[in-house]
Short mmCIF file of N, CA and C in Angstrom, two decimals:
data_model
loop_
_atom_site.label_atom_id
_atom_site.label_comp_id
_atom_site.label_asym_id
_atom_site.label_seq_id
_atom_site.Cartn_x
_atom_site.Cartn_y
_atom_site.Cartn_z
N MET A 450 151.07 -93.23 80.64
CA MET A 450 150.21 -92.31 81.34
C MET A 450 149.48 -91.44 80.32
N THR A 451 148.21 -91.24 80.48
CA THR A 451 147.46 -90.43 79.54
C THR A 451 147.52 -88.97 79.96
N GLU A 452 147.24 -88.09 79.00
CA GLU A 452 147.27 -86.66 79.28
C GLU A 452 146.30 -86.33 80.39
N GLY A 453 146.70 -85.43 81.29
CA GLY A 453 145.88 -85.08 82.44
C GLY A 453 146.19 -85.95 83.64
N GLN A 454 146.90 -87.05 83.43
CA GLN A 454 147.28 -87.92 84.53
C GLN A 454 148.80 -87.97 84.66
N GLU A 455 149.47 -86.89 84.28
CA GLU A 455 150.91 -86.86 84.33
C GLU A 455 151.38 -86.88 85.78
N LYS A 456 152.42 -87.64 86.04
CA LYS A 456 152.99 -87.73 87.37
C LYS A 456 153.66 -86.40 87.71
N PRO A 457 153.47 -85.89 88.93
CA PRO A 457 154.13 -84.64 89.30
C PRO A 457 155.66 -84.79 89.17
N ILE A 458 156.30 -83.76 88.65
CA ILE A 458 157.73 -83.82 88.40
C ILE A 458 158.51 -84.10 89.67
N GLY A 459 158.09 -83.56 90.80
CA GLY A 459 158.78 -83.77 92.06
C GLY A 459 158.76 -85.22 92.53
N GLU A 460 157.86 -86.02 91.99
CA GLU A 460 157.76 -87.43 92.37
C GLU A 460 158.49 -88.35 91.40
N MET A 461 159.05 -87.78 90.34
CA MET A 461 159.73 -88.58 89.32
C MET A 461 161.18 -88.83 89.69
N SER A 462 161.66 -90.00 89.31
CA SER A 462 163.10 -90.25 89.40
C SER A 462 163.77 -89.47 88.28
N PHE A 463 165.08 -89.37 88.32
CA PHE A 463 165.80 -88.69 87.24
C PHE A 463 165.49 -89.34 85.90
N GLU A 464 165.51 -90.67 85.88
CA GLU A 464 165.27 -91.40 84.64
C GLU A 464 163.86 -91.17 84.11
N GLU A 465 162.88 -91.13 84.99
CA GLU A 465 161.50 -90.86 84.56
C GLU A 465 161.38 -89.46 83.99
N ALA A 466 162.00 -88.48 84.68
CA ALA A 466 161.94 -87.09 84.20
C ALA A 466 162.63 -86.95 82.85
N LEU A 467 163.74 -87.64 82.67
CA LEU A 467 164.46 -87.57 81.40
C LEU A 467 163.62 -88.18 80.28
N ARG A 468 162.98 -89.33 80.54
CA ARG A 468 162.11 -89.95 79.53
C ARG A 468 160.94 -89.04 79.18
N ALA A 469 160.35 -88.41 80.21
CA ALA A 469 159.23 -87.49 79.97
C ALA A 469 159.69 -86.29 79.14
N LEU A 470 160.89 -85.79 79.41
CA LEU A 470 161.43 -84.67 78.64
C LEU A 470 161.65 -85.09 77.19
N GLU A 471 162.17 -86.29 76.98
CA GLU A 471 162.35 -86.79 75.61
C GLU A 471 161.02 -86.91 74.89
N ASP A 472 159.97 -87.34 75.59
CA ASP A 472 158.63 -87.43 75.00
C ASP A 472 158.12 -86.05 74.59
N VAL A 473 158.34 -85.06 75.46
CA VAL A 473 157.91 -83.69 75.16
C VAL A 473 158.61 -83.20 73.89
N VAL A 474 159.91 -83.40 73.83
CA VAL A 474 160.68 -82.95 72.65
C VAL A 474 160.17 -83.64 71.39
N ARG A 475 159.94 -84.95 71.47
CA ARG A 475 159.43 -85.69 70.32
C ARG A 475 158.09 -85.11 69.85
N ASN A 476 157.20 -84.86 70.80
CA ASN A 476 155.88 -84.31 70.45
C ASN A 476 156.00 -82.93 69.81
N LEU A 477 156.87 -82.09 70.36
CA LEU A 477 157.04 -80.75 69.80
C LEU A 477 157.66 -80.81 68.41
N GLU A 478 158.62 -81.71 68.23
CA GLU A 478 159.29 -81.82 66.93
C GLU A 478 158.38 -82.41 65.85
N SER A 479 157.36 -83.13 66.26
CA SER A 479 156.46 -83.75 65.28
C SER A 479 155.70 -82.71 64.47
N GLY A 480 155.48 -81.55 65.07
CA GLY A 480 154.73 -80.51 64.38
C GLY A 480 153.25 -80.78 64.29
N GLU A 481 152.78 -81.82 64.95
CA GLU A 481 151.37 -82.20 64.87
C GLU A 481 150.56 -81.75 66.09
N VAL A 482 151.18 -80.99 66.99
CA VAL A 482 150.52 -80.55 68.20
C VAL A 482 149.98 -79.14 67.99
N PRO A 483 148.71 -78.89 68.32
CA PRO A 483 148.15 -77.54 68.18
C PRO A 483 148.96 -76.53 69.01
N LEU A 484 148.92 -75.28 68.62
CA LEU A 484 149.72 -74.23 69.24
C LEU A 484 149.54 -74.16 70.76
N ASP A 485 148.30 -74.13 71.23
CA ASP A 485 148.07 -74.03 72.68
C ASP A 485 148.67 -75.22 73.41
N ASP A 486 148.53 -76.40 72.83
CA ASP A 486 149.12 -77.60 73.45
C ASP A 486 150.64 -77.55 73.40
N SER A 487 151.18 -76.97 72.32
CA SER A 487 152.62 -76.84 72.20
C SER A 487 153.18 -75.95 73.31
N ILE A 488 152.47 -74.89 73.61
CA ILE A 488 152.92 -73.98 74.67
C ILE A 488 152.93 -74.71 76.01
N ALA A 489 151.87 -75.46 76.30
CA ALA A 489 151.81 -76.22 77.55
C ALA A 489 152.91 -77.29 77.59
N LEU A 490 153.15 -77.94 76.47
CA LEU A 490 154.21 -78.94 76.40
C LEU A 490 155.57 -78.30 76.63
N TYR A 491 155.80 -77.15 76.03
CA TYR A 491 157.07 -76.45 76.20
C TYR A 491 157.29 -76.09 77.67
N GLU A 492 156.23 -75.60 78.33
CA GLU A 492 156.34 -75.23 79.75
C GLU A 492 156.68 -76.46 80.59
N ARG A 493 156.01 -77.57 80.33
CA ARG A 493 156.31 -78.81 81.07
C ARG A 493 157.74 -79.26 80.77
N GLY A 494 158.15 -79.17 79.53
CA GLY A 494 159.50 -79.54 79.16
C GLY A 494 160.53 -78.72 79.90
N GLU A 495 160.29 -77.44 80.04
CA GLU A 495 161.22 -76.57 80.76
C GLU A 495 161.30 -76.97 82.24
N GLU A 496 160.16 -77.29 82.83
CA GLU A 496 160.17 -77.74 84.23
C GLU A 496 160.91 -79.07 84.37
N LEU A 497 160.71 -79.98 83.43
CA LEU A 497 161.43 -81.25 83.45
C LEU A 497 162.93 -81.03 83.28
N ARG A 498 163.31 -80.11 82.39
CA ARG A 498 164.73 -79.81 82.18
C ARG A 498 165.36 -79.27 83.45
N LYS A 499 164.65 -78.37 84.12
CA LYS A 499 165.17 -77.79 85.37
C LYS A 499 165.35 -78.88 86.44
N ALA A 500 164.38 -79.78 86.54
CA ALA A 500 164.46 -80.85 87.53
C ALA A 500 165.64 -81.77 87.24
N CYS A 501 165.83 -82.12 85.98
CA CYS A 501 166.95 -82.98 85.59
C CYS A 501 168.28 -82.28 85.88
N GLN A 502 168.36 -81.00 85.53
CA GLN A 502 169.61 -80.25 85.74
C GLN A 502 169.92 -80.14 87.23
N ALA A 503 168.91 -79.92 88.07
CA ALA A 503 169.14 -79.81 89.50
C ALA A 503 169.68 -81.13 90.06
N ARG A 504 169.13 -82.25 89.58
CA ARG A 504 169.63 -83.55 90.05
C ARG A 504 171.04 -83.81 89.58
N LEU A 505 171.35 -83.42 88.35
CA LEU A 505 172.71 -83.58 87.84
C LEU A 505 173.70 -82.71 88.62
N ASP A 506 173.29 -81.48 88.93
CA ASP A 506 174.15 -80.58 89.70
C ASP A 506 174.43 -81.14 91.09
N ALA A 507 173.39 -81.70 91.73
CA ALA A 507 173.56 -82.28 93.07
C ALA A 507 174.49 -83.49 93.01
N ALA A 508 174.34 -84.31 91.98
CA ALA A 508 175.21 -85.49 91.84
C ALA A 508 176.65 -85.05 91.62
N GLN A 509 176.86 -84.04 90.80
CA GLN A 509 178.22 -83.54 90.54
C GLN A 509 178.83 -83.00 91.82
N ALA A 510 178.05 -82.27 92.60
CA ALA A 510 178.57 -81.73 93.85
C ALA A 510 178.98 -82.85 94.80
N ARG A 511 178.20 -83.91 94.87
CA ARG A 511 178.56 -85.04 95.73
C ARG A 511 179.86 -85.69 95.26
N ILE A 512 179.99 -85.85 93.96
CA ILE A 512 181.20 -86.47 93.41
C ILE A 512 182.42 -85.60 93.71
N GLU A 513 182.26 -84.29 93.60
CA GLU A 513 183.38 -83.39 93.84
C GLU A 513 183.83 -83.39 95.30
N LYS A 514 182.96 -83.83 96.20
CA LYS A 514 183.29 -83.85 97.61
C LYS A 514 183.73 -85.22 98.10
N ILE A 515 184.23 -86.05 97.21
CA ILE A 515 184.73 -87.35 97.64
C ILE A 515 185.91 -87.11 98.58
N VAL A 516 185.86 -87.76 99.72
CA VAL A 516 186.89 -87.59 100.73
C VAL A 516 188.04 -88.54 100.44
N GLN A 517 189.26 -88.00 100.49
CA GLN A 517 190.43 -88.83 100.27
C GLN A 517 191.05 -89.19 101.61
N GLY A 518 191.44 -90.43 101.71
CA GLY A 518 192.12 -90.90 102.90
C GLY A 518 193.58 -90.48 102.90
N PRO A 519 194.33 -90.83 103.96
CA PRO A 519 195.74 -90.46 104.07
C PRO A 519 196.58 -90.99 102.91
N ASP A 520 196.15 -92.08 102.29
CA ASP A 520 196.90 -92.66 101.18
C ASP A 520 196.53 -92.04 99.84
N GLY A 521 195.62 -91.03 99.86
CA GLY A 521 195.22 -90.36 98.63
C GLY A 521 194.11 -91.06 97.88
N LYS A 522 193.68 -92.20 98.38
CA LYS A 522 192.60 -92.95 97.71
C LYS A 522 191.26 -92.51 98.30
N PRO A 523 190.21 -92.55 97.47
CA PRO A 523 188.88 -92.19 97.98
C PRO A 523 188.49 -93.08 99.16
N SER A 524 188.01 -92.45 100.22
CA SER A 524 187.61 -93.22 101.39
C SER A 524 186.15 -93.02 101.74
N GLY A 525 185.44 -92.25 100.95
CA GLY A 525 184.02 -92.00 101.21
C GLY A 525 183.63 -90.68 100.60
N THR A 526 182.49 -90.18 101.02
CA THR A 526 182.02 -88.89 100.53
C THR A 526 181.64 -88.03 101.71
N ALA A 527 181.58 -86.74 101.47
CA ALA A 527 181.12 -85.77 102.48
C ALA A 527 179.95 -85.03 101.87
N PRO A 528 179.03 -84.52 102.70
CA PRO A 528 177.93 -83.74 102.15
C PRO A 528 178.51 -82.57 101.34
N PHE A 529 177.89 -82.29 100.20
CA PHE A 529 178.47 -81.26 99.34
C PHE A 529 178.38 -79.87 99.93
N ASP A 530 177.56 -79.68 100.99
CA ASP A 530 177.47 -78.35 101.60
C ASP A 530 178.39 -78.23 102.82
N ALA A 531 179.18 -79.29 103.11
CA ALA A 531 180.09 -79.24 104.24
C ALA A 531 181.34 -78.46 103.86
N GLU A 532 181.92 -77.81 104.87
CA GLU A 532 183.16 -77.08 104.65
C GLU A 532 184.25 -78.08 104.38
N GLY A 533 185.12 -77.82 103.40
CA GLY A 533 186.18 -78.73 103.03
C GLY A 533 187.43 -78.35 103.66
#
């Protein structure tokens, strides 16, 4: 994707957002990006980081709510916002 045609973060999968964040970090670490562009890249990187973290937090919450059957073995999952 060329600059100016970046996919909106809300439409990215976790993997796409992570790859985009890695690209931002690589560009910033190169030291070849002008200051104004670096600031814009940093802002996008922060938004990508937040999106990735939110997805990881949601996944962790789902895993923590695995429902155990009477035998103590996992029998499914419950919504993470359900009362336990």
